[in-house]
Short mmCIF file of C-alpha atoms in Angstrom, two decimals:
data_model
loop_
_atom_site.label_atom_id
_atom_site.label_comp_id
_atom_site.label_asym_id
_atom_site.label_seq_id
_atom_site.Cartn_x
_atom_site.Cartn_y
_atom_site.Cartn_z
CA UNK A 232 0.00 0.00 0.00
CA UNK A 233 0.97 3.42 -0.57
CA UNK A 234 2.26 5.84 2.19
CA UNK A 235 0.81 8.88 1.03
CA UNK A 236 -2.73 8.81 1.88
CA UNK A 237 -5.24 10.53 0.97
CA UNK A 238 -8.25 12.44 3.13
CA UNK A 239 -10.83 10.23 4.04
CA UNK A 240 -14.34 10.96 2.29
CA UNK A 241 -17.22 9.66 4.07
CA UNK A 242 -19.12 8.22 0.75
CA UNK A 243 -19.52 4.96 2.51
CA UNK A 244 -19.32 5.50 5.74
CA UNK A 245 -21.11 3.13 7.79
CA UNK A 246 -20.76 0.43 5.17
CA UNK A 247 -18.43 -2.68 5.77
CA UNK A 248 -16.62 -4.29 3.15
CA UNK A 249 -15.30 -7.69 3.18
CA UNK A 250 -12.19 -8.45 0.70
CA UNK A 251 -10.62 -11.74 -0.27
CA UNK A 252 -6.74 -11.99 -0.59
CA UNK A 253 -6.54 -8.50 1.04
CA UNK A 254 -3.13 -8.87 3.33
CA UNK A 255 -1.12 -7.49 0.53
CA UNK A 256 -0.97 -6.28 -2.91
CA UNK A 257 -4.25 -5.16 -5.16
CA UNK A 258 -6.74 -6.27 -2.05
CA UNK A 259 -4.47 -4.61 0.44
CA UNK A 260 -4.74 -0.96 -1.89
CA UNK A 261 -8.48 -1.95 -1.93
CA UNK A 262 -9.06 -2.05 1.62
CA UNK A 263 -7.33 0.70 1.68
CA UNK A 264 -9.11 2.87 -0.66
CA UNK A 265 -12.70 1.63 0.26
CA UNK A 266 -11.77 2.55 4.29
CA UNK A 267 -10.37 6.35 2.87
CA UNK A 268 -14.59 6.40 1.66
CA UNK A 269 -14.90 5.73 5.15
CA UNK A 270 -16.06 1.96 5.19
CA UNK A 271 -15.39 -0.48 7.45
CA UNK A 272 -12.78 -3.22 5.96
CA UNK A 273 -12.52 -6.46 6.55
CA UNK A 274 -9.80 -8.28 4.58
CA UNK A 275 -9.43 -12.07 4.09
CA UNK A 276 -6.59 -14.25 3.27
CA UNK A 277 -4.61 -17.28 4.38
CA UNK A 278 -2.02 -15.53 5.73
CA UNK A 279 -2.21 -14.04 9.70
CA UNK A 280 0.83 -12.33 9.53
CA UNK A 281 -0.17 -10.46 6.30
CA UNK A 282 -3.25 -9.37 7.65
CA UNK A 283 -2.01 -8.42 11.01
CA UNK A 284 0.19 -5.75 8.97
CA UNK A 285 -2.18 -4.72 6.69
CA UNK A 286 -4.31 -4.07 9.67
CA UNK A 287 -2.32 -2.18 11.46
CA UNK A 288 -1.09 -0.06 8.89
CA UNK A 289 -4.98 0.82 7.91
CA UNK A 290 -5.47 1.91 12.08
CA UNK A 291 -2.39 3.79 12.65
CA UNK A 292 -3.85 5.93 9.39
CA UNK A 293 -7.37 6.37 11.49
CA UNK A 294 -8.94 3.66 9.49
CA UNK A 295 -11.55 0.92 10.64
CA UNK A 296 -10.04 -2.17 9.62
CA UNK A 297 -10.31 -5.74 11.06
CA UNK A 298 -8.93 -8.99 9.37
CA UNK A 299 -10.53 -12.79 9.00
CA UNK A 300 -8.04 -15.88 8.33
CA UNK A 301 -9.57 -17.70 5.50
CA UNK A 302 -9.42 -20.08 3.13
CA UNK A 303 -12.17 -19.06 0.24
CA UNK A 304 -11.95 -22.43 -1.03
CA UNK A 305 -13.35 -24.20 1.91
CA UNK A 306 -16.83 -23.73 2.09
CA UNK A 307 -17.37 -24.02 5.84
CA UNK A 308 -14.68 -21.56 6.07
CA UNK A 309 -16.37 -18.80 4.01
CA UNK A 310 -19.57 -19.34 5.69
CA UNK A 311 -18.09 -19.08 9.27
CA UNK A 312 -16.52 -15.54 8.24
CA UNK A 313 -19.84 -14.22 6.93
CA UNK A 314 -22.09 -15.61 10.10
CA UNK A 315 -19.11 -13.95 12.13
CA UNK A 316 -18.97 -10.33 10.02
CA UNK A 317 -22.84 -10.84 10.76
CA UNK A 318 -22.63 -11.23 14.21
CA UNK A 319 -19.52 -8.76 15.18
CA UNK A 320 -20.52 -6.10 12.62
CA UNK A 321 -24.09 -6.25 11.60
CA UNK A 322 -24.05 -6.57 8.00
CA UNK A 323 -22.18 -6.12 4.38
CA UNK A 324 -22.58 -4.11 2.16
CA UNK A 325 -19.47 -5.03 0.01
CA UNK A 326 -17.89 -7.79 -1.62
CA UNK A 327 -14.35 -7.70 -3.33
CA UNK A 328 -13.40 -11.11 -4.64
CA UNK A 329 -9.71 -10.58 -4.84
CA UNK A 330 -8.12 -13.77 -3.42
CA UNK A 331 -6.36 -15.67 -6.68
CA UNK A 332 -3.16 -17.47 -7.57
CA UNK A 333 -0.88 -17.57 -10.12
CA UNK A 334 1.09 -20.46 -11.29
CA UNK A 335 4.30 -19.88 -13.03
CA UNK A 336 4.94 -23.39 -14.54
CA UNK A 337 4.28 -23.91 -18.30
CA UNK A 338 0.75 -25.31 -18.50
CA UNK A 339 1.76 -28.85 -19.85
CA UNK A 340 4.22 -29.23 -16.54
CA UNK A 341 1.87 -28.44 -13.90
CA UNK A 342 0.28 -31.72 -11.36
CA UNK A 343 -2.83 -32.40 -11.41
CA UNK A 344 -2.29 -31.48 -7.11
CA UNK A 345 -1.21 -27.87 -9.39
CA UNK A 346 -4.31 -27.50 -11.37
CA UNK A 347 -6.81 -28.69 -8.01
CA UNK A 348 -5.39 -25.83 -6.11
CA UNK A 349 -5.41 -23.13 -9.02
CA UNK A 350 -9.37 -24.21 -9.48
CA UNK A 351 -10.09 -24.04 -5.59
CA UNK A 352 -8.85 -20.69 -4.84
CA UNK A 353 -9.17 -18.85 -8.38
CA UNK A 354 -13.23 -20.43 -9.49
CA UNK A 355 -14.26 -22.32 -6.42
CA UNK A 356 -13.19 -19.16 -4.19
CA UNK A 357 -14.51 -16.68 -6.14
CA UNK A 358 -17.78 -18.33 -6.79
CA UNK A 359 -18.23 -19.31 -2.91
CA UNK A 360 -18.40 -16.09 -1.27
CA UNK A 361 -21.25 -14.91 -4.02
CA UNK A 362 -23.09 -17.82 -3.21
CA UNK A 363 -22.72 -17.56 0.53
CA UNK A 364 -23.77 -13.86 0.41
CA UNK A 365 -26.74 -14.33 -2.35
CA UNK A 366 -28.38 -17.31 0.12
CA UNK A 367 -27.97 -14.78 2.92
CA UNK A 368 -29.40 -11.85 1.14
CA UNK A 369 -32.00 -13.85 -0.53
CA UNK A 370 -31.23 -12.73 -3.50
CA UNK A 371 -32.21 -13.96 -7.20
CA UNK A 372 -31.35 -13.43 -10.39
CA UNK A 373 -34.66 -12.18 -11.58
CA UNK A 374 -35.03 -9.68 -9.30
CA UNK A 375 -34.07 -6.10 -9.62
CA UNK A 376 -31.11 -4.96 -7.04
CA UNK A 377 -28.16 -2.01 -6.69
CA UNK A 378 -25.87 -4.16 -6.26
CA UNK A 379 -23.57 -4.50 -9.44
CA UNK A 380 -20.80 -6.81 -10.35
CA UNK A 381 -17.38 -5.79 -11.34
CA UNK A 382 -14.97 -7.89 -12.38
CA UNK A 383 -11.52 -6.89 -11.48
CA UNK A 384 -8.98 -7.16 -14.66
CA UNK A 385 -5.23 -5.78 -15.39
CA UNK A 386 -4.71 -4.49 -18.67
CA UNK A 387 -0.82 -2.54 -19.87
CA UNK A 388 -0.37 -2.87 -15.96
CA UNK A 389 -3.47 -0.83 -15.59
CA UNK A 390 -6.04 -2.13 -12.60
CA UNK A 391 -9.37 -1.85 -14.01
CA UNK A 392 -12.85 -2.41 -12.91
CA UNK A 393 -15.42 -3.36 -15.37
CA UNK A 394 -19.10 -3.21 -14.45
CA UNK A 395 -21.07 -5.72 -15.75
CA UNK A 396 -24.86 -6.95 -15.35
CA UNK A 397 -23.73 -10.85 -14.69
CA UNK A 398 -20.87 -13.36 -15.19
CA UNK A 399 -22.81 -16.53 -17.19
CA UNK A 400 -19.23 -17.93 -17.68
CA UNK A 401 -15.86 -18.75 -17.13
CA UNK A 402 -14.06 -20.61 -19.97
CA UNK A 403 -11.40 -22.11 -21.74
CA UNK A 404 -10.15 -21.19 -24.93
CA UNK A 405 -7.53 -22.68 -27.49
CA UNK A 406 -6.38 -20.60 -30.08
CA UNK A 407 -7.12 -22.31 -32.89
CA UNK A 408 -11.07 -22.27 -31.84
CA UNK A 409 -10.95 -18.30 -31.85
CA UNK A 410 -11.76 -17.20 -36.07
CA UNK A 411 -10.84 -13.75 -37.42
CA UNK A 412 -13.65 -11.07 -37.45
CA UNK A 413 -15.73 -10.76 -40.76
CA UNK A 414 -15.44 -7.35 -42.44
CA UNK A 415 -18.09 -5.48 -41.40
CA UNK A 416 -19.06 -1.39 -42.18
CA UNK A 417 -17.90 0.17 -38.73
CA UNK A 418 -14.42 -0.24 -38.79
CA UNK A 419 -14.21 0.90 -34.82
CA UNK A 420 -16.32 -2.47 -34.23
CA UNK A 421 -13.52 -4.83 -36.10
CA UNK A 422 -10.76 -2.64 -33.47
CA UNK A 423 -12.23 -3.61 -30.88
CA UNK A 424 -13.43 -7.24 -31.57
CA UNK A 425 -10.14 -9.43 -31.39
CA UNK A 426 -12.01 -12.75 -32.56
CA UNK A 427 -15.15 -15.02 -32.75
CA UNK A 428 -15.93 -18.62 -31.12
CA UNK A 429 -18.54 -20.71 -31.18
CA UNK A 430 -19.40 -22.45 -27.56
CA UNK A 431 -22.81 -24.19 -26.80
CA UNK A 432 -23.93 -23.11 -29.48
CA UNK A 433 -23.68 -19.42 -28.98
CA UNK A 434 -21.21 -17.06 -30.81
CA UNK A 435 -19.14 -15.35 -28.66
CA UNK A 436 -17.45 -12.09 -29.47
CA UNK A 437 -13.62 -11.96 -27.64
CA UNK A 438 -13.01 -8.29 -27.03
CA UNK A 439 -9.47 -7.08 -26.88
CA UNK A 440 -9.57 -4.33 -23.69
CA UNK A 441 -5.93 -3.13 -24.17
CA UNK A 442 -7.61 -1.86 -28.28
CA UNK A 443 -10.34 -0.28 -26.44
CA UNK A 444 -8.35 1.67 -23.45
CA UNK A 445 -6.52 4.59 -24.99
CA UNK A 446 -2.77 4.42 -24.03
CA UNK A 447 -2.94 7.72 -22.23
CA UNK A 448 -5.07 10.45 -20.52
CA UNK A 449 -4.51 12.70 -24.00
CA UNK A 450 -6.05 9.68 -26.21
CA UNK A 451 -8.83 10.12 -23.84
CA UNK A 452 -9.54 13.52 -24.22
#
């Protein structure tokens, strides 16, 4: 996290926001941007002695922060930290699924002990604490709500959130199953569109965000 802080604004003050993987890196500068709004954090992550930093660099700033140890792939886990969050702080109002992995072995070397774990944590544990929080909120997918989904993405180095109305799917692609875009009249649409696929029988369009995203604040303008 960053030492220069800025002043807190109370936008979401009296919220509390829980946030997977936040002892250090992107969930740690989360937490601490959603506690400068003036929200309650509470950050999640296997490690105790990350969190136990991360918290007490959030409260020697002023901030409200408190930490969970967790596993997001264990189910009994995840619900034990939202019946606590429920019982210690009264509610939540946020959600960050940040906790993830990353495997540096080429894909054809990795164990199958490898791939378990990189499914548990990075689609198990994301999908988890949505369904933990949905049951609890009684929530459905037919019926209207603020609450949004925003799926967290780096692009150039860039951290960017991208608000979307539902994630149907997560999926595997090969090269050689994405085709080349037709021509079409709008040239801006062919920028932006990297590829086709085909998957159960529904054409997918595979959008290239780093075509989109202008390089720089003047491409913006």
């Amino acid at each position: 996290m960053s030492d220069v802080l800025s002043p807190v604004s109370p936008t979401l003050r009296g919220q509390v926001a829980l946030i997977t993987g936040g002892g250090r890196g992107i969930g740690a500068a989360t937490a601490q941007a959603l506690a400068r709004k003036g929200a309650h954090v509470v950050i999640a992550s296997r490690s105790a002695a990350e969190l136990d930093a991360t918290v007490l660099q959030l409260r020697a700033a002023g901030l409200a922060a408190s930490a969970r140890v967790l596993d997001v792939a264990d189910e009994a886990a995840v619900d034990a930290v939202f019946s606590d969050i429920a019982a210690t702080l009264g509610r939540l109002d946020i959600l960050v699924n940040n906790a993830a992995i990353l495997l540096s072995a080429p894909f054809a070397s990795m164990t199958m002990a490898d791939w378990d774990r990189l499914m548990a944590i990075n689609l198990r544990g994301a999908v988890l604490p949505i369904v933990d929080l949905g049951a609890r909120l009684g929530l459905t997918t037919s019926e209207p709500s603020a609450r949004h989904v925003i799926m967290v993405v780096n692009v150039g180095g860039r951290t960017l959130g991208l608000l979307v109305e539902a994630v149907s799917d997560i999926i595997n692609v090969s090269d050689d199953m994405v085709q080349p875009t037709p021509d079409v009249a709008c040239d801006h649409v062919k920028t932006f569109v990297k590829g086709l696929f085909a998957i159960d029988g529904r054409m997918v369009s595979l959008i290239s965000l780093d075509r989109v995203l202008p390089d720089n604040e003047a491409e913006a303008a």
